[in-house]
Amino acid sequence: MESLYAITTGILTACGLFLTLRGRSFPVVVGLTLLSYAVNLFLFSMGGLTTNGAVIVDGPGDYADPLPQALVLTAIVIGFAMTAFAVILAMRARGDMGNDHVDGRQTDEPREERR
Amino acid sequence: MLQHLIVLPIVIPLISGILLLISRHGSTRIKRALGVGSTALLMLIAIALLGKASGGEVDYYALGGWQPPFGIVMVLDRLSALMVLLTAVLALGCVVFASAGDDEQGSNFHGLFQFQLMGINGAFLTGDLFNLFVFFEVLLLASYALLMHGGGKARIQAGLHYVVLNLAGSALFLIAVGVLYGATGTLNMTHMAVRLAELESERAGLVSAGALLLLVVFGLKAAILPLYFWLPRAYSSAPAPVAALFAIMTKVGIYAILRVYYLIFGDLAGPLTALEQPWVWWLGLGTLAVSAPAVLAARDLRLLVAYLVLVSVGTLLAGIGMRTPEATGALLYYLIHTTLVTGGLFLLAELIGLQRGKAGTRLVKGRPLRNGGLLALLFLVGAAAVAGLPPLSGGIGKALLMAAATPSQQPWLWSLLLLVGLCALIALSRAGSTLFWRSHEGEPSELALGKRQLFGVIWLLGASPLLVLLAGPVSDYTQATADQLSSPTSHIRSLLPEHANGGDA
């Protein structure tokens, strides 16, 4: 399970990074969202992956570390608010500057246009 | 009441911020009174906290009564008390300046301003790594909205870059916190320092990866060399009182570097001790080196001041990179000076721009200034202080830093610091002569200076001569702070007494 989990997190991070480096604001916002998903998964795994364990400390038996779950919950809430803000901001920038390029100027990108 | 003093710098801005948001359609006078009153109250509390911390005791406030290392704690030591007071002094100047009319250019200025203060104070007081992340987000979210206060293309565009960069930075912060938690099993910074002392050696690589990731995050906030490109445009396009308050934002990054690497990776961490030092030293010098041509090339007074912020960041980082108590004491003195003076210069630039009409703060021929004499005098004080000329506080700060350098560091630090000082001096004198002396066209502006605006500028720039008069006690305090910072044992003794003996050994 560890390798599957690690591959999932890695692919999400790579996709998120790739999209964040795009020139238009929509892919950037989607990229940031993917990146925050990857980070949440990563945080969740930091207490070690436990299967069939209790969620809280319950005697000497097998249990899952409860703290990463609390951290992930906080991170999800914050990430959600930030994404909402970034979406509104990108829309505002689109309206104010007349295009959706992150630098606010219409550049001729023949490579992008041809697709 | 007294035992709750430590948490008040977070609770008071929170309460007044909520009140300000509820009454957002209310009268402007009430909002201004509430905003200024809350900030002034914050300053009084910060003074009380400074008095409490100056004895050298590390004090903590356990939220919800959960004792460390299990609960979240607010920790008060000399460094955090100093930073909270510095924030309150800077914020009072900014909020009074904004009350002259900048706060009415958009909605909710005072409410957002209070939330920003809450985030900054929380970041300075918290003793928990994840809580530091949460307060970083609080201050960032408020700063996003404040940066775009009043709207306009330049602000929206600079804001988009700032938001995207900081969101990516938050992701890195979470990864770093996760790695450190996974390796040490705790989030309390003091407890982490204890745990690192008994770390298994195969986990050292993981911890150093997490630690250096944190340096990237704090470097983004502090605007270190490869991560500073957002700063000039964001600072020069923000409204003046917000830009002035942002003078403390880069210092939040500097504070976080000091706190994390001195407390967690302090002298108990074995092979991981001072692992950030070579990076911080060379990147600090690099930041200084690139800021020199940038200062000379700036064609706008606000952009010039923004690059001077970069100069101060480079100087402070080089001071952290030296990693001796003397250098830390000197850099804390320089930090007080540079925060207040660059804040004051942002406010002053706004006043000059207002009186020059269309030319604004661009360094071109413009209208003559109506209050040219007074503004020129204030500019002279600010410029001399920020360039580091001897009679003012910048000169003392730089001299202390240069005296703290070891012989092997001296050639690099002295030459770069003095060269950048010269560049700043040339750029500022050229800017001043263009603004105040070069042949002017047209009639002087009708716009008079507001009393509140003048108060804000004089309050912040006046700190520089005051820092010279009080140089003795202030540098004694910063030196005592540096001594307390140099070893995590005082934190361990106060927060985790059961580990204190192991920590001393």
mmCIF file of C-alpha atoms in Angstrom, chain A residues 13 20 25 28 32 35-36 39-40 42-43 46-47 65-68 70-72 74-75 78-79 81-83 85-86 89-90 92-94 96-97 101-105, chain B residues 130 133-134 137-138 140-141 144-145 148 150-153 156-157 159-161 163-164 167-168 170-172 174-183 185-187 206 233:
data_model
loop_
_atom_site.group_PDB
_atom_site.id
_atom_site.type_symbol
_atom_site.label_atom_id
_atom_site.label_comp_id
_atom_site.label_asym_id
_atom_site.label_seq_id
_atom_site.Cartn_x
_atom_site.Cartn_y
_atom_site.Cartn_z
ATOM 1 C CA THR A 13 2.312 16.748 -7.087
ATOM 2 C CA THR A 20 0.935 25.851 -11.681
ATOM 3 C CA SER A 25 -4.808 31.752 -14.505
ATOM 4 C CA VAL A 28 -2.684 27.800 -12.335
ATOM 5 C CA LEU A 32 -2.669 24.793 -6.938
ATOM 6 C CA LEU A 35 -0.911 20.505 -5.245
ATOM 7 C CA SER A 36 -2.944 21.004 -2.086
ATOM 8 C CA VAL A 39 0.016 17.860 0.274
ATOM 9 C CA ASN A 40 -3.047 16.716 2.209
ATOM 10 C CA PHE A 42 1.237 13.493 2.206
ATOM 11 C CA LEU A 43 0.386 15.003 5.601
ATOM 12 C CA MET A 46 3.080 11.246 8.078
ATOM 13 C CA GLY A 47 1.963 9.352 11.142
ATOM 14 C CA ASP A 65 -1.837 8.306 14.863
ATOM 15 C CA PRO A 66 -4.740 10.741 15.354
ATOM 16 C CA LEU A 67 -2.749 13.964 15.000
ATOM 17 C CA PRO A 68 -2.158 13.911 11.200
ATOM 18 C CA ALA A 70 -6.477 16.752 12.740
ATOM 19 C CA LEU A 71 -3.721 18.501 10.800
ATOM 20 C CA VAL A 72 -5.169 17.434 7.463
ATOM 21 C CA THR A 74 -7.114 22.126 9.273
ATOM 22 C CA ALA A 75 -5.081 22.116 6.069
ATOM 23 C CA ILE A 78 -7.429 26.584 4.907
ATOM 24 C CA GLY A 79 -6.663 25.274 1.431
ATOM 25 C CA ALA A 81 -10.622 29.074 1.572
ATOM 26 C CA MET A 82 -7.435 29.988 -0.255
ATOM 27 C CA THR A 83 -8.571 28.283 -3.453
ATOM 28 C CA PHE A 85 -10.000 33.364 -2.926
ATOM 29 C CA ALA A 86 -7.652 32.559 -5.801
ATOM 30 C CA LEU A 89 -9.047 36.893 -7.790
ATOM 31 C CA ALA A 90 -8.402 35.227 -11.142
ATOM 32 C CA ARG A 92 -11.322 39.778 -11.138
ATOM 33 C CA ALA A 93 -7.992 39.892 -12.962
ATOM 34 C CA ARG A 94 -9.708 38.557 -16.104
ATOM 35 C CA ASP A 96 -9.877 44.138 -15.050
ATOM 36 C CA MET A 97 -7.139 43.296 -17.485
ATOM 37 C CA HIS A 101 -2.732 35.647 -18.587
ATOM 38 C CA VAL A 102 -1.091 35.689 -15.151
ATOM 39 C CA ASP A 103 1.116 38.601 -16.228
ATOM 40 C CA GLY A 104 -1.942 40.512 -17.355
ATOM 41 C CA ARG A 105 -0.782 41.011 -20.926
ATOM 42 C CA PHE B 130 1.690 23.778 12.874
ATOM 43 C CA PHE B 133 1.492 27.680 9.692
ATOM 44 C CA VAL B 134 -2.054 28.584 10.717
ATOM 45 C CA GLU B 137 -2.237 31.755 6.674
ATOM 46 C CA VAL B 138 -4.234 34.225 8.793
ATOM 47 C CA LEU B 140 -1.476 36.087 4.441
ATOM 48 C CA LEU B 141 -5.207 35.993 3.827
ATOM 49 C CA TYR B 144 -4.036 39.486 0.137
ATOM 50 C CA ALA B 145 -7.122 41.594 0.681
ATOM 51 C CA MET B 148 -5.690 44.907 -3.283
ATOM 52 C CA GLY B 150 -8.760 50.192 -3.474
ATOM 53 C CA GLY B 151 -8.413 48.056 -6.604
ATOM 54 C CA GLY B 152 -6.694 49.017 -9.829
ATOM 55 C CA LYS B 153 -4.873 47.008 -12.478
ATOM 56 C CA ILE B 156 -4.692 43.113 -9.005
ATOM 57 C CA GLN B 157 -1.791 41.908 -11.099
ATOM 58 C CA GLY B 159 -1.771 40.542 -6.006
ATOM 59 C CA LEU B 160 -2.281 37.558 -8.313
ATOM 60 C CA HIS B 161 1.446 36.813 -8.324
ATOM 61 C CA VAL B 163 -1.280 34.972 -3.873
ATOM 62 C CA VAL B 164 -0.143 32.196 -6.210
ATOM 63 C CA LEU B 167 -0.169 29.352 -1.935
ATOM 64 C CA ALA B 168 2.692 27.312 -3.375
ATOM 65 C CA SER B 170 2.001 27.110 2.007
ATOM 66 C CA ALA B 171 2.071 23.729 0.279
ATOM 67 C CA LEU B 172 5.813 23.495 0.889
ATOM 68 C CA LEU B 174 2.854 21.731 5.084
ATOM 69 C CA ILE B 175 5.194 19.189 3.500
ATOM 70 C CA ALA B 176 8.043 20.393 5.727
ATOM 71 C CA VAL B 177 5.866 20.256 8.860
ATOM 72 C CA GLY B 178 4.719 16.790 7.874
ATOM 73 C CA VAL B 179 8.264 15.543 7.410
ATOM 74 C CA LEU B 180 9.407 16.989 10.727
ATOM 75 C CA TYR B 181 6.385 15.548 12.521
ATOM 76 C CA GLY B 182 6.938 12.169 10.938
ATOM 77 C CA ALA B 183 10.550 12.105 12.032
ATOM 78 C CA GLY B 185 6.599 12.749 16.497
ATOM 79 C CA THR B 186 5.876 16.196 17.920
ATOM 80 C CA LEU B 187 4.907 19.656 16.732
ATOM 81 C CA LEU B 206 14.744 13.249 6.514
ATOM 82 C CA ARG B 233 5.904 45.094 -7.497
#
